[in-house]
Amino acid sequence: MNIIISLTVSFLAVFGLVVIAFVGVWGAHLEWLFGVVIPYLAVITFFIGIVYRVVQWAKCPVPFRIPSTCAQQKSLPWIKYGYAEKLDNPVNTFWVVCRMILEVLCFRSLFRNTRLEFGSGQEIKYKSAKWLWLGAIAFHYTFLIVLLRHLRFFTEPMPFFVKIIENVDGFFQMFLPTVYQSGFILGAAVTYLLLRRILDGKMRYISLPADYFPLFMILGLVTTGVLMRYVLKADIVSIKELTLGLVSFKPVVPEGISVIFYIHLFLVSVFFAYFPFSKLTHMAGVFLSPTRNLSNNTRIVRHINPWNNPVKFHTYQAYEDEFREKMKDAGLPVDKE
């Protein structure tokens, strides 16, 4: 699909959501719909969708070991099989767990990834993907920090670790209210991932509106969140009253909450509802990926497809007994006369 069309469709979809929330709250005064009904529906859709996707993945049969690897498999004692090989080509569950920890927390395979490019005169060049790794690390960890910081709106009293996160996140304090670095780093990381898809020819060629929409959606979340905190002030007390009512199943919609909050909440709700049906579900899928969560012990254990039908073998001896006379007539050698 043309990049202009993909970008336009994705951007207009997010912009349309903003307009819907603005008109619904500012014009139609549907605060209860956007503050209570839609968030509940979004959370229900999120959990049902995630459970459905995980169950569907878990039902997929994987009879053979198919881990992706770039290291030597354990074999003969005199062939090197060190710690690097154990992580890249694990032979037992312990090393699979170690590999998964590094994959989930450090994106180890992305850190070690290289990409092939053709230079002048069809010269092959291999380039590092460290910038992509750094952008991915910055995006995922700042997103996690922002989510954990938002627990202050849904808990009373606030968990101790949320206060620690806020202190660390806002250590570079120059203004009031405290400037949290995670929000701006998250915005920069999402912008980098978006520009990468736009400026890289190969990425641009394979990208669809479904690839741009989540990035524009997250940019919308970051933008409305930053505006609400630093520019268009919102009534935090009323917002916390609303969020505590949601989690305690005693919903209430206080008066005086600004429109920017409902726009932000509506974008969050749509994001949660969209999450299970998009590529973003790799958050759960990484733990069910047979290329990552299986040990490579095919030289140690014979793996037999459990649902194969029994094979009726026809040995050569039986074949010769059946066609011996015809083989003799054709001049073919036989084992028995």
XYZ file of C-alpha atoms in Angstrom:
337
model
C 0.000 0.000 0.000
C 1.191 3.535 -0.753
C 2.897 5.154 2.228
C 0.911 8.372 1.886
C -2.345 6.442 2.072
C -1.126 4.341 5.012
C 0.031 7.370 6.996
C -3.086 9.365 6.179
C -5.484 6.570 7.128
C -3.659 5.883 10.410
C -3.354 9.550 11.385
C -6.958 10.349 10.510
C -8.133 7.332 12.511
C -6.409 8.638 15.653
C -7.447 12.223 14.960
C -11.019 11.023 14.474
C -10.940 9.375 17.899
C -9.825 12.678 19.423
C -12.664 14.511 17.675
C -15.213 11.912 18.811
C -14.154 12.296 22.448
C -14.095 16.096 22.215
C -17.535 16.344 20.619
C -18.978 13.671 22.903
C -17.870 15.409 26.100
C -17.791 19.090 25.140
C -20.868 19.101 22.922
C -23.065 16.191 24.001
C -21.961 16.035 27.671
C -21.531 12.260 27.578
C -19.099 12.181 30.492
C -20.621 8.961 31.877
C -20.186 7.180 28.536
C -16.562 8.240 28.042
C -15.614 8.081 31.723
C -17.282 4.823 32.799
C -18.947 2.728 30.095
C -16.205 2.801 27.453
C -13.324 2.135 29.923
C -15.171 -0.891 31.352
C -15.878 -2.251 27.860
C -12.258 -1.687 26.866
C -10.851 -3.568 29.860
C -13.277 -6.470 29.333
C -12.317 -6.632 25.646
C -8.632 -6.514 26.554
C -8.724 -9.462 28.946
C -11.073 -11.583 26.831
C -8.964 -10.885 23.749
C -5.662 -11.705 25.449
C -7.029 -14.944 26.912
C -8.463 -15.930 23.531
C -5.186 -15.269 21.703
C -3.121 -17.142 24.298
C -5.478 -20.134 24.245
C -5.392 -20.214 20.441
C -1.589 -20.147 20.457
C -1.415 -22.806 23.167
C -3.631 -25.110 21.090
C -1.192 -25.042 18.158
C 0.676 -28.383 18.135
C 4.478 -28.256 18.147
C 5.706 -31.873 18.073
C 9.291 -31.061 17.094
C 11.985 -28.827 18.534
C 12.324 -25.785 16.258
C 14.283 -23.161 18.250
C 15.924 -20.474 16.158
C 19.622 -20.466 16.864
C 22.927 -19.198 15.577
C 25.176 -21.317 17.775
C 26.654 -24.794 17.925
C 24.355 -27.506 19.230
C 25.655 -29.692 22.026
C 27.213 -32.775 20.487
C 30.643 -34.361 20.932
C 32.750 -33.524 24.004
C 35.629 -32.070 21.985
C 33.374 -29.568 20.141
C 33.158 -26.209 21.914
C 29.898 -25.654 23.786
C 30.419 -22.686 26.114
C 28.084 -20.249 27.846
C 27.347 -18.308 24.662
C 26.357 -21.514 22.881
C 24.239 -22.597 25.860
C 22.281 -19.339 25.703
C 21.820 -19.330 21.934
C 21.292 -23.074 21.590
C 19.995 -24.288 24.984
C 20.040 -28.001 25.635
C 17.821 -28.071 28.740
C 15.113 -26.094 30.515
C 17.523 -24.124 32.715
C 19.280 -22.551 29.746
C 15.936 -21.964 28.022
C 14.844 -19.939 31.061
C 18.108 -17.983 30.973
C 17.639 -17.318 27.283
C 14.050 -16.154 27.779
C 15.044 -13.818 30.617
C 17.631 -12.120 28.406
C 15.200 -11.997 25.480
C 12.354 -10.471 27.487
C 14.358 -8.082 29.663
C 17.294 -7.184 27.411
C 16.175 -8.003 23.833
C 19.397 -9.981 23.405
C 18.709 -11.261 19.890
C 17.878 -7.736 18.689
C 21.088 -6.428 20.288
C 23.112 -8.996 18.335
C 21.142 -8.528 15.131
C 22.750 -7.332 11.910
C 21.184 -6.358 8.605
C 22.481 -6.895 5.094
C 22.749 -4.058 2.600
C 24.188 -3.712 -0.894
C 26.751 -0.964 -1.331
C 28.199 0.466 -4.515
C 28.923 -2.192 -7.101
C 26.685 -4.722 -5.334
C 29.128 -4.882 -2.446
C 27.579 -6.684 0.507
C 27.676 -4.806 3.804
C 26.532 -5.891 7.251
C 25.317 -3.170 9.585
C 24.525 -3.239 13.267
C 20.996 -2.746 14.608
C 22.077 -1.133 17.879
C 20.023 2.027 17.285
C 16.897 -0.073 16.810
C 17.751 -2.005 19.972
C 18.225 1.245 21.913
C 14.941 2.642 20.615
C 13.112 -0.568 21.512
C 14.621 -0.651 25.008
C 13.771 3.017 25.600
C 10.224 2.546 24.321
C 9.340 -0.591 26.273
C 10.900 0.411 29.597
C 9.566 3.965 29.606
C 6.127 2.616 28.666
C 6.354 0.256 31.651
C 7.435 3.101 33.946
C 4.548 5.281 32.782
C 2.082 2.448 33.403
C 3.448 1.843 36.899
C 3.368 5.559 37.699
C -0.309 5.651 36.785
C -1.027 3.197 39.618
C -1.132 6.244 41.886
C -4.538 7.033 40.387
C -5.945 3.555 40.975
C -4.718 2.766 44.496
C -5.200 4.273 47.921
C -2.836 4.226 49.697
C -0.292 4.388 46.906
C 2.157 1.419 46.775
C 5.647 2.225 48.037
C 7.354 1.282 44.764
C 5.268 3.841 42.852
C 6.704 6.604 45.034
C 10.221 5.282 44.413
C 9.593 5.248 40.657
C 8.279 8.819 40.766
C 11.326 10.022 42.703
C 13.761 8.352 40.314
C 11.816 9.386 37.217
C 11.653 13.002 38.354
C 15.146 13.314 39.849
C 16.088 16.034 37.331
C 13.696 18.480 38.933
C 13.744 21.963 37.407
C 10.100 23.036 37.278
C 6.781 22.610 39.035
C 5.073 20.254 38.545
C 7.920 17.747 38.512
C 9.027 16.872 34.998
C 9.071 13.111 34.475
C 11.714 12.036 31.970
C 9.916 8.811 31.044
C 7.097 10.584 29.216
C 9.432 12.566 26.965
C 11.737 9.603 26.340
C 8.693 7.520 25.421
C 7.598 10.173 22.937
C 11.089 10.353 21.429
C 11.326 6.555 21.152
C 7.933 6.271 19.427
C 8.907 9.080 17.056
C 12.116 7.234 16.191
C 10.220 4.002 15.493
C 7.755 5.909 13.310
C 10.488 7.727 11.360
C 12.305 4.430 10.875
C 9.262 2.993 9.136
C 8.906 6.117 6.995
C 12.544 6.705 6.017
C 13.792 3.119 5.652
C 12.903 1.934 2.146
C 12.518 -1.736 3.044
C 10.421 -0.995 6.132
C 8.325 1.477 4.177
C 7.632 -1.138 1.500
C 6.250 -3.735 3.913
C 4.432 -1.344 6.283
C 0.644 -1.166 6.367
C -1.829 1.103 8.196
C -1.920 -1.538 10.964
C 1.791 -0.809 11.549
C 1.406 2.976 11.716
C -1.841 3.126 13.693
C -0.409 1.892 17.046
C 2.488 4.349 16.760
C 0.156 7.295 16.116
C -2.082 6.044 18.923
C 0.802 5.978 21.418
C 1.947 9.406 20.226
C -1.584 10.620 20.888
C -1.502 9.142 24.387
C 1.844 10.767 25.139
C 0.779 14.133 23.713
C -2.501 14.312 25.613
C -0.792 13.136 28.795
C 1.937 15.770 28.545
C -0.589 18.496 27.723
C -2.764 17.481 30.656
C 0.144 17.531 33.110
C 2.183 20.544 32.012
C -0.042 22.795 29.878
C -3.796 22.272 30.274
C -4.068 21.687 33.989
C -6.481 18.990 35.140
C -8.178 18.470 38.503
C -6.123 15.556 39.865
C -8.377 15.083 42.903
C -11.488 14.654 40.753
C -9.624 12.388 38.334
C -8.490 10.123 41.164
C -12.035 10.025 42.514
C -13.198 8.809 39.094
C -10.448 6.200 38.702
C -10.882 4.847 42.231
C -14.592 4.524 41.523
C -13.795 2.488 38.412
C -11.513 0.000 40.172
C -13.865 -0.347 43.154
C -16.866 -0.915 40.833
C -18.578 2.118 42.334
C -18.322 4.458 39.357
C -18.768 8.156 39.849
C -18.169 11.051 37.452
C -17.204 14.217 39.363
C -17.862 17.601 37.834
C -15.087 19.892 36.711
C -12.866 17.355 34.909
C -11.444 18.927 31.757
C -12.089 17.610 28.251
C -8.413 16.756 27.702
C -8.689 14.044 30.358
C -11.641 12.394 28.617
C -9.769 12.523 25.308
C -6.772 10.873 26.984
C -8.962 8.266 28.685
C -10.796 7.501 25.438
C -7.511 6.969 23.584
C -6.324 4.679 26.379
C -9.581 2.716 26.204
C -9.361 2.286 22.426
C -5.718 1.279 22.769
C -6.580 -1.403 25.336
C -9.465 -2.719 23.236
C -7.293 -2.769 20.090
C -4.307 -4.382 21.802
C -5.316 -8.098 21.658
C -6.120 -7.922 17.944
C -2.865 -6.323 16.832
C 0.822 -7.108 16.592
C 1.210 -5.612 20.058
C 0.167 -8.969 21.502
C 3.772 -10.135 21.164
C 3.919 -9.146 24.839
C 2.179 -12.447 25.590
C 3.182 -14.321 22.459
C 6.906 -14.234 23.173
C 6.401 -16.750 25.981
C 4.601 -19.148 23.632
C 6.988 -18.915 20.703
C 8.434 -22.383 19.906
C 11.475 -20.741 18.329
C 12.353 -19.319 21.754
C 10.879 -21.482 24.516
C 12.145 -24.925 23.454
C 15.456 -26.599 24.171
C 17.403 -27.946 21.211
C 18.086 -31.552 22.192
C 17.341 -33.322 18.910
C 20.730 -35.072 19.033
C 19.911 -36.463 22.464
C 16.179 -37.226 22.328
C 14.276 -38.648 19.376
C 11.080 -36.698 18.782
C 8.242 -38.596 17.114
C 5.112 -36.911 15.839
C 2.463 -38.184 18.308
C -0.456 -38.054 15.879
C 1.145 -39.792 12.902
C -0.892 -42.731 11.599
C 0.827 -46.129 11.940
C 2.930 -46.812 8.859
C 2.605 -50.240 7.223
C 6.118 -51.085 6.101
C 6.689 -53.231 3.013
C 10.190 -54.686 3.374
C 12.360 -55.690 0.464
C 12.083 -59.329 1.472
C 8.286 -59.145 1.263
C 8.564 -57.245 -2.033
C 10.825 -59.930 -3.481
C 8.555 -62.721 -2.265
C 5.654 -61.024 -4.024
C 7.379 -60.346 -7.346
C 10.188 -62.952 -7.442
C 9.010 -64.743 -10.577
C 8.424 -61.522 -12.463
C 11.872 -60.266 -11.413
C 13.466 -63.463 -12.708
C 11.588 -63.149 -15.997
C 12.846 -59.581 -16.328
C 16.428 -60.681 -15.605
C 16.661 -58.848 -12.299
C 18.858 -60.343 -9.562
C 17.099 -61.820 -6.530
C 18.356 -62.760 -3.077
C 16.449 -66.021 -2.948
C 15.903 -68.547 -5.733
